[in-house]
C-alpha cells in the first residue's frame, strides 16, 4: 500500500519538478550518498524520470556496484579500482576526477530490490535509444521487471515507435506494467489480453502474480486468459513431442535403412550392420582430423567430404564381407546371423585396437550448431539437418530401387534368383553390390550419427537391436514400411517418455513390438504373394 | 514309465558322458579336499570354481541345443533364462546375509537401505526360504518361456523373426534390470553373498560341493534331454525342425510341442544360472546382454548342435580358450571369438562332434562296404550289410 502511494507521489513529483530535474540530475545523484535502500529506490525512479540519457552509464555503474561517495565532499562518483587506489569519474560526464586511496571513498551498496529498480529504470531510459536493437532489449527488460513508474516512459516511447516488432514488444511491456499500476479496469482488461498474446509460461507467471492485486471483477478474464495460454502450451508440447519423435525416428531410419536392404531385400541377417554405422562415424572422425591438421579452413565442409569417404569405406568393407563370408551362406539366414556376428566382433576389436576404446571427439560444423524457435518450440539445427538428411537418403534409395536398372536387377534377383539368372543377370555380382550398397548407406548413417552420439567402438551395438525392430515392425522388403516403422517407433517412444521415463518407455516399445509381431508376424507392410515363403 | 524313459535315454555315448560327469563330480572335489595343497594331484579351489563355472555354461549350452539343435528355434535370449535363475538364487543368497550387510539391516538388502526403501517389495517375500527360492529358479524362467512361447509359437513366428524377438526380449529385460527402482540392485546387481543353507559360500567344502552339484545337474539334464530326444516325442521334434508344415499336416500340434521343449529348456537354463551365481559370487544385469546369449549360440555351434554332447564340449572348450586369451592376449580375444564364429559357420556347420560323427559314419560305411566285398569274393555269398 505504501508502495503505491509512493509511486503516486513520484508521478506527481515528476510533473511538478521537471524543470528542476531536467537541467541537471546531479542533485538527485548526490542524494544517493545519504539515502538508505528504500530512499535510494525512490531516487532511482526520480533519476529515471529526468529522461536524461547521461544517467545511463551511472545507473549501470550503480548496478555493478561501482558507485562511490567521496568522503571529503559527499559527491557521488563512479569509480574503477586501480590496485589499492580508486580512479574516480564524474557520475554524469564520465570525466576523470583523479585517483585516491580506497579509504577516501564509501561504496554505495546495492541489494536485489535496488538492482531490479535499476534494471527497470535503465529499461525505461533506453526505450528511446535510436538503435533498434537497444530499444528491443530495453522493452524486453521492462517486460521482465515491470514497474508502474515506467508506464509513462513506455507510453511515450510507444507513441514514437515505428518498428513493428519493437512496437509489439513495447505494447506487451506496457500491458505488463499497466497491470501493476492503478489505471482503469477497462484498460487492465485490454492489458490482460495483450499479456495473454505473449503466450508461454512467462505470461502465465505474470498473470498469476498480477491476480493478487487486481480487481475482483477482472478474475474471470484472467482465468480465461490463463486457460487459453495453457491449452496453447499443451498443443506446443504435443508438437514438440512429435518433432522429437520425428527426429528420433530419422535416426532410427538412418540406422535401419541399410538393414532394410540387406535383411529385407537379400534375406541376409547382417549383425555387423551396426559396425558399418560405427565405421562411418570413425571415417568422419578421421576426415575431420585430417582437415583440422592440414586445412583448418575447410572444417565447415568436413561432413560433406566425410559422406563419400564413409560411403566408399563401408561399401568396400561390405563388399569384402559379402565375397569372403556371406556368399557361401545364401538361403541359410541363421548361419549368416552367426557369421556376421563374428565379423562384427572382429570389426569392433579392430577399431578398438586402432583408435582406442574411448570416445572420439567429432566436431559440429557451424551450420549444425545452435537452435531457433518455431512458435513455442526450440528446434536445434543438427536435429533438423538429420531429419532432412534421412529423408533425402530414403527417397534417393527409393528412386534407385524403382527407377534404375540396378534396382530392377536387385528386385529380380530377390524375387526369383534362378529366373533372373536365366535372363542373363549376373546374380553374384548383384548380390555383392546390393550388400555393398546396404553397407555404404550404413556408413553414411554413421556420418550423421557422429553428430549426435558418442563415437566409440560400441556405437553400432547401441543401434542394432533398434534397427532390427524397425525393419521387422515395418515389414521386411519394403522401404516404405521402414520409413513408417522408424517414424512411428520414434514418436511412440517420445510420447511414452514423459509419463513413464526413458528406459521404461523403451521397454514398453519393445514389448509392444513383440506383441505386435504376434498379430502380424511379417510386419506392418507385409509382402504378399509367392515371394513371401522364399 | 520313468525307468523306460531313462533306459531309452542311456544310449552308448550318453552313458559314457554321464559316467564321466559323475566321476568328475566325485574325483575333483576329492582331489581338492583330501590331498594336501603341495601334492602334485591337488586341485586348487580357484580351479574348482572356474571348472564349476564352465559346467554351468555347458548346462546352458545343452539347454540351447535342446531347442536349437532339435527343434530349430534359434533362441538369442537364452541368457535371459539363465540370468533369471541366477537372480532367483541371488535373492535367496541376499536374504541369507541378514544383518551382516554394510548397513546391518536384518531384512532389507544393502542396496534397498541405500535407496531408502522401508519394506521388502512383494516379489522378495519367501525368498529367504531355500525350497521356495529353488522353486522360483525353475518357475520364473519357465513362466517367462511359457508366455513368450505361447505368443510366439501360436502366431507362428519363425526362424529369423523369432531369433530377433528373443533378442529383443533379453534386451528389454536388461534395460529393466539396470533400473534401480526395479528392486534387483540396479547396475550393481546382487553380490556380497555370505552363506548358502548355512554353509559359507567362500569355504573350500562349499565350493567343491557346488562343483559336484553342477556336474550332477549337468548329468541329470543330459539324461532328461537325451530321454526327450530319443523318445517318440523327440522324433516329432526333429520333424518340426526339418519340415514344420508337414508335421502340422500330419495332425500334430506343433506349437504345443515347441512350447513344451522351450519351457523345459528355459528351466534347464534357469538351473544353470542358479548354480552359476554362488560360484561366481555376483549376478548383475550384464548377464541379460544380447551379446552373452549369442555367445552361448557359438558354444553350441562349435561343439555341434543336435548332438547333446557337442554343446557341453563346445562350452568348455570355448571358455577355456576365453580364459586363456583374456589372460594372455586380452586384445585378441574378440578377434579369436569372431574368427571362431566365422570358421564354424563356414567350415564346421555340424560342429566338432557332428563332424567327427559324420567322419566315423563315413569310415564305417566304407569299411562295411569293403568288408562286404571281401566277404563276397571269398565265399561268394551276395549278402551285403546295409
CSV table of N, CA and C in Angstrom, one decimal, chain B residues 60 63-64 67 73 75-88 136-149 153 166 169-170 173 261-274 283 287-288 293:
chain,number,residue,atom,x,y,z
B,60,UNK,N,23.9,-74.5,-19.8
B,60,UNK,CA,23.2,-73.5,-20.6
B,60,UNK,C,23.2,-73.9,-22.1
B,63,UNK,N,20.9,-76.7,-22.8
B,63,UNK,CA,19.6,-76.2,-22.9
B,63,UNK,C,19.3,-75.6,-24.2
B,64,UNK,N,20.2,-74.8,-24.7
B,64,UNK,CA,20.0,-74.1,-26.0
B,64,UNK,C,20.0,-75.2,-27.1
B,67,UNK,N,16.5,-76.7,-27.8
B,67,UNK,CA,15.6,-76.0,-28.6
B,67,UNK,C,16.2,-75.7,-30.0
B,73,UNK,N,14.6,-73.8,-33.1
B,73,UNK,CA,14.3,-72.5,-32.5
B,73,UNK,C,15.7,-71.9,-32.1
B,75,UNK,N,17.2,-69.5,-30.3
B,75,UNK,CA,16.9,-68.5,-29.3
B,75,UNK,C,18.1,-67.7,-29.0
B,76,UNK,N,18.0,-66.3,-29.3
B,76,UNK,CA,19.1,-65.4,-28.9
B,76,UNK,C,18.8,-64.8,-27.6
B,77,UNK,N,18.0,-65.4,-26.8
B,77,UNK,CA,17.7,-64.9,-25.5
B,77,UNK,C,17.8,-65.9,-24.4
B,78,UNK,N,18.5,-66.9,-24.6
B,78,UNK,CA,18.6,-67.9,-23.5
B,78,UNK,C,19.4,-67.4,-22.3
B,79,UNK,N,20.2,-66.4,-22.5
B,79,UNK,CA,20.9,-65.8,-21.4
B,79,UNK,C,19.9,-65.2,-20.4
B,80,UNK,N,18.7,-64.8,-20.9
B,80,UNK,CA,17.7,-64.2,-20.0
B,80,UNK,C,17.2,-65.2,-19.0
B,81,UNK,N,17.0,-66.5,-19.5
B,81,UNK,CA,16.5,-67.5,-18.6
B,81,UNK,C,17.6,-67.9,-17.6
B,82,UNK,N,18.8,-67.9,-18.1
B,82,UNK,CA,20.0,-68.2,-17.2
B,82,UNK,C,20.0,-67.1,-16.1
B,83,UNK,N,19.9,-65.8,-16.5
B,83,UNK,CA,20.1,-64.7,-15.6
B,83,UNK,C,18.9,-64.7,-14.6
B,84,UNK,N,17.7,-65.1,-15.1
B,84,UNK,CA,16.5,-65.1,-14.2
B,84,UNK,C,16.7,-66.2,-13.1
B,85,UNK,N,17.2,-67.4,-13.5
B,85,UNK,CA,17.5,-68.4,-12.5
B,85,UNK,C,18.6,-67.9,-11.5
B,86,UNK,N,19.6,-67.2,-12.1
B,86,UNK,CA,20.6,-66.6,-11.3
B,86,UNK,C,20.1,-65.6,-10.3
B,87,UNK,N,19.2,-64.7,-10.8
B,87,UNK,CA,18.6,-63.7,-9.9
B,87,UNK,C,17.8,-64.4,-8.7
B,88,UNK,N,17.1,-65.5,-9.1
B,88,UNK,CA,16.3,-66.1,-8.0
B,88,UNK,C,17.3,-66.7,-6.9
B,136,UNK,N,11.5,-71.1,-7.4
B,136,UNK,CA,11.4,-69.9,-8.3
B,136,UNK,C,12.5,-70.1,-9.4
B,137,UNK,N,13.6,-70.7,-9.1
B,137,UNK,CA,14.7,-70.9,-10.1
B,137,UNK,C,14.1,-71.6,-11.3
B,138,UNK,N,13.2,-72.6,-11.0
B,138,UNK,CA,12.5,-73.3,-12.1
B,138,UNK,C,11.3,-72.5,-12.7
B,139,UNK,N,10.6,-71.9,-11.8
B,139,UNK,CA,9.3,-71.4,-12.1
B,139,UNK,C,9.4,-70.1,-12.9
B,140,UNK,N,10.3,-69.2,-12.5
B,140,UNK,CA,10.3,-67.9,-13.2
B,140,UNK,C,10.8,-68.0,-14.6
B,141,UNK,N,11.9,-68.7,-14.9
B,141,UNK,CA,12.3,-68.8,-16.3
B,141,UNK,C,11.2,-69.6,-17.1
B,142,UNK,N,10.7,-70.6,-16.4
B,142,UNK,CA,9.7,-71.4,-17.1
B,142,UNK,C,8.4,-70.6,-17.5
B,143,UNK,N,8.0,-69.7,-16.5
B,143,UNK,CA,6.8,-68.9,-16.8
B,143,UNK,C,7.1,-67.9,-17.9
B,144,UNK,N,8.3,-67.3,-17.9
B,144,UNK,CA,8.6,-66.4,-19.0
B,144,UNK,C,8.6,-67.1,-20.3
B,145,UNK,N,9.3,-68.3,-20.3
B,145,UNK,CA,9.3,-69.1,-21.6
B,145,UNK,C,7.9,-69.5,-22.0
B,146,UNK,N,7.1,-69.8,-21.0
B,146,UNK,CA,5.7,-70.2,-21.4
B,146,UNK,C,5.0,-69.1,-22.1
B,147,UNK,N,5.0,-67.9,-21.4
B,147,UNK,CA,4.2,-66.8,-22.0
B,147,UNK,C,4.8,-66.4,-23.4
B,148,UNK,N,6.1,-66.3,-23.4
B,148,UNK,CA,6.8,-65.9,-24.6
B,148,UNK,C,6.5,-66.9,-25.7
B,149,UNK,N,6.7,-68.1,-25.4
B,149,UNK,CA,6.5,-69.2,-26.4
B,149,UNK,C,5.0,-69.3,-26.8
B,153,UNK,N,4.8,-69.0,-30.7
B,153,UNK,CA,4.6,-70.2,-31.5
B,153,UNK,C,3.1,-70.3,-32.0
B,166,UNK,N,13.5,-62.8,-29.6
B,166,UNK,CA,14.1,-63.3,-28.4
B,166,UNK,C,15.2,-62.4,-27.9
B,169,UNK,N,13.7,-59.5,-26.4
B,169,UNK,CA,13.2,-59.8,-25.0
B,169,UNK,C,14.3,-59.7,-24.0
B,170,UNK,N,15.5,-60.3,-24.3
B,170,UNK,CA,16.6,-60.2,-23.3
B,170,UNK,C,17.1,-58.8,-23.2
B,173,UNK,N,14.7,-56.9,-20.9
B,173,UNK,CA,15.0,-57.3,-19.5
B,173,UNK,C,16.2,-56.7,-19.0
B,261,UNK,N,9.1,-77.9,-25.3
B,261,UNK,CA,10.6,-78.0,-25.3
B,261,UNK,C,11.2,-76.7,-24.9
B,262,UNK,N,10.6,-75.6,-25.3
B,262,UNK,CA,11.1,-74.3,-24.9
B,262,UNK,C,11.1,-74.1,-23.4
B,263,UNK,N,10.0,-74.5,-22.8
B,263,UNK,CA,9.9,-74.3,-21.3
B,263,UNK,C,10.9,-75.2,-20.6
B,264,UNK,N,11.0,-76.5,-21.0
B,264,UNK,CA,12.0,-77.4,-20.4
B,264,UNK,C,13.4,-76.8,-20.5
B,265,UNK,N,13.7,-76.3,-21.7
B,265,UNK,CA,15.0,-75.8,-22.0
B,265,UNK,C,15.2,-74.5,-21.1
B,266,UNK,N,14.2,-73.7,-21.0
B,266,UNK,CA,14.3,-72.4,-20.2
B,266,UNK,C,14.6,-72.8,-18.7
B,267,UNK,N,13.9,-73.9,-18.2
B,267,UNK,CA,14.1,-74.3,-16.8
B,267,UNK,C,15.6,-74.8,-16.6
B,268,UNK,N,16.1,-75.6,-17.6
B,268,UNK,CA,17.5,-76.0,-17.5
B,268,UNK,C,18.4,-74.8,-17.5
B,269,UNK,N,18.1,-73.8,-18.3
B,269,UNK,CA,19.0,-72.6,-18.3
B,269,UNK,C,18.9,-71.9,-16.9
B,270,UNK,N,17.7,-71.9,-16.3
B,270,UNK,CA,17.5,-71.3,-15.0
B,270,UNK,C,18.3,-72.1,-14.0
B,271,UNK,N,18.4,-73.4,-14.0
B,271,UNK,CA,19.2,-74.2,-13.1
B,271,UNK,C,20.6,-73.8,-13.3
B,272,UNK,N,21.1,-73.7,-14.5
B,272,UNK,CA,22.5,-73.4,-14.8
B,272,UNK,C,22.8,-72.0,-14.1
B,273,UNK,N,21.9,-71.1,-14.3
B,273,UNK,CA,22.1,-69.7,-13.7
B,273,UNK,C,22.2,-69.8,-12.2
B,274,UNK,N,21.3,-70.6,-11.6
B,274,UNK,CA,21.3,-70.7,-10.1
B,274,UNK,C,22.5,-71.4,-9.6
B,283,UNK,N,25.6,-61.6,-9.5
B,283,UNK,CA,24.7,-61.6,-10.6
B,283,UNK,C,24.3,-60.2,-10.9
B,287,UNK,N,24.3,-59.9,-17.4
B,287,UNK,CA,24.0,-61.2,-17.9
B,287,UNK,C,22.9,-61.3,-18.9
B,288,UNK,N,22.1,-60.2,-18.9
B,288,UNK,CA,21.0,-60.2,-19.9
B,288,UNK,C,21.4,-59.7,-21.3
B,293,UNK,N,24.0,-63.9,-24.9
B,293,UNK,CA,23.1,-65.0,-25.4
B,293,UNK,C,23.7,-65.5,-26.7
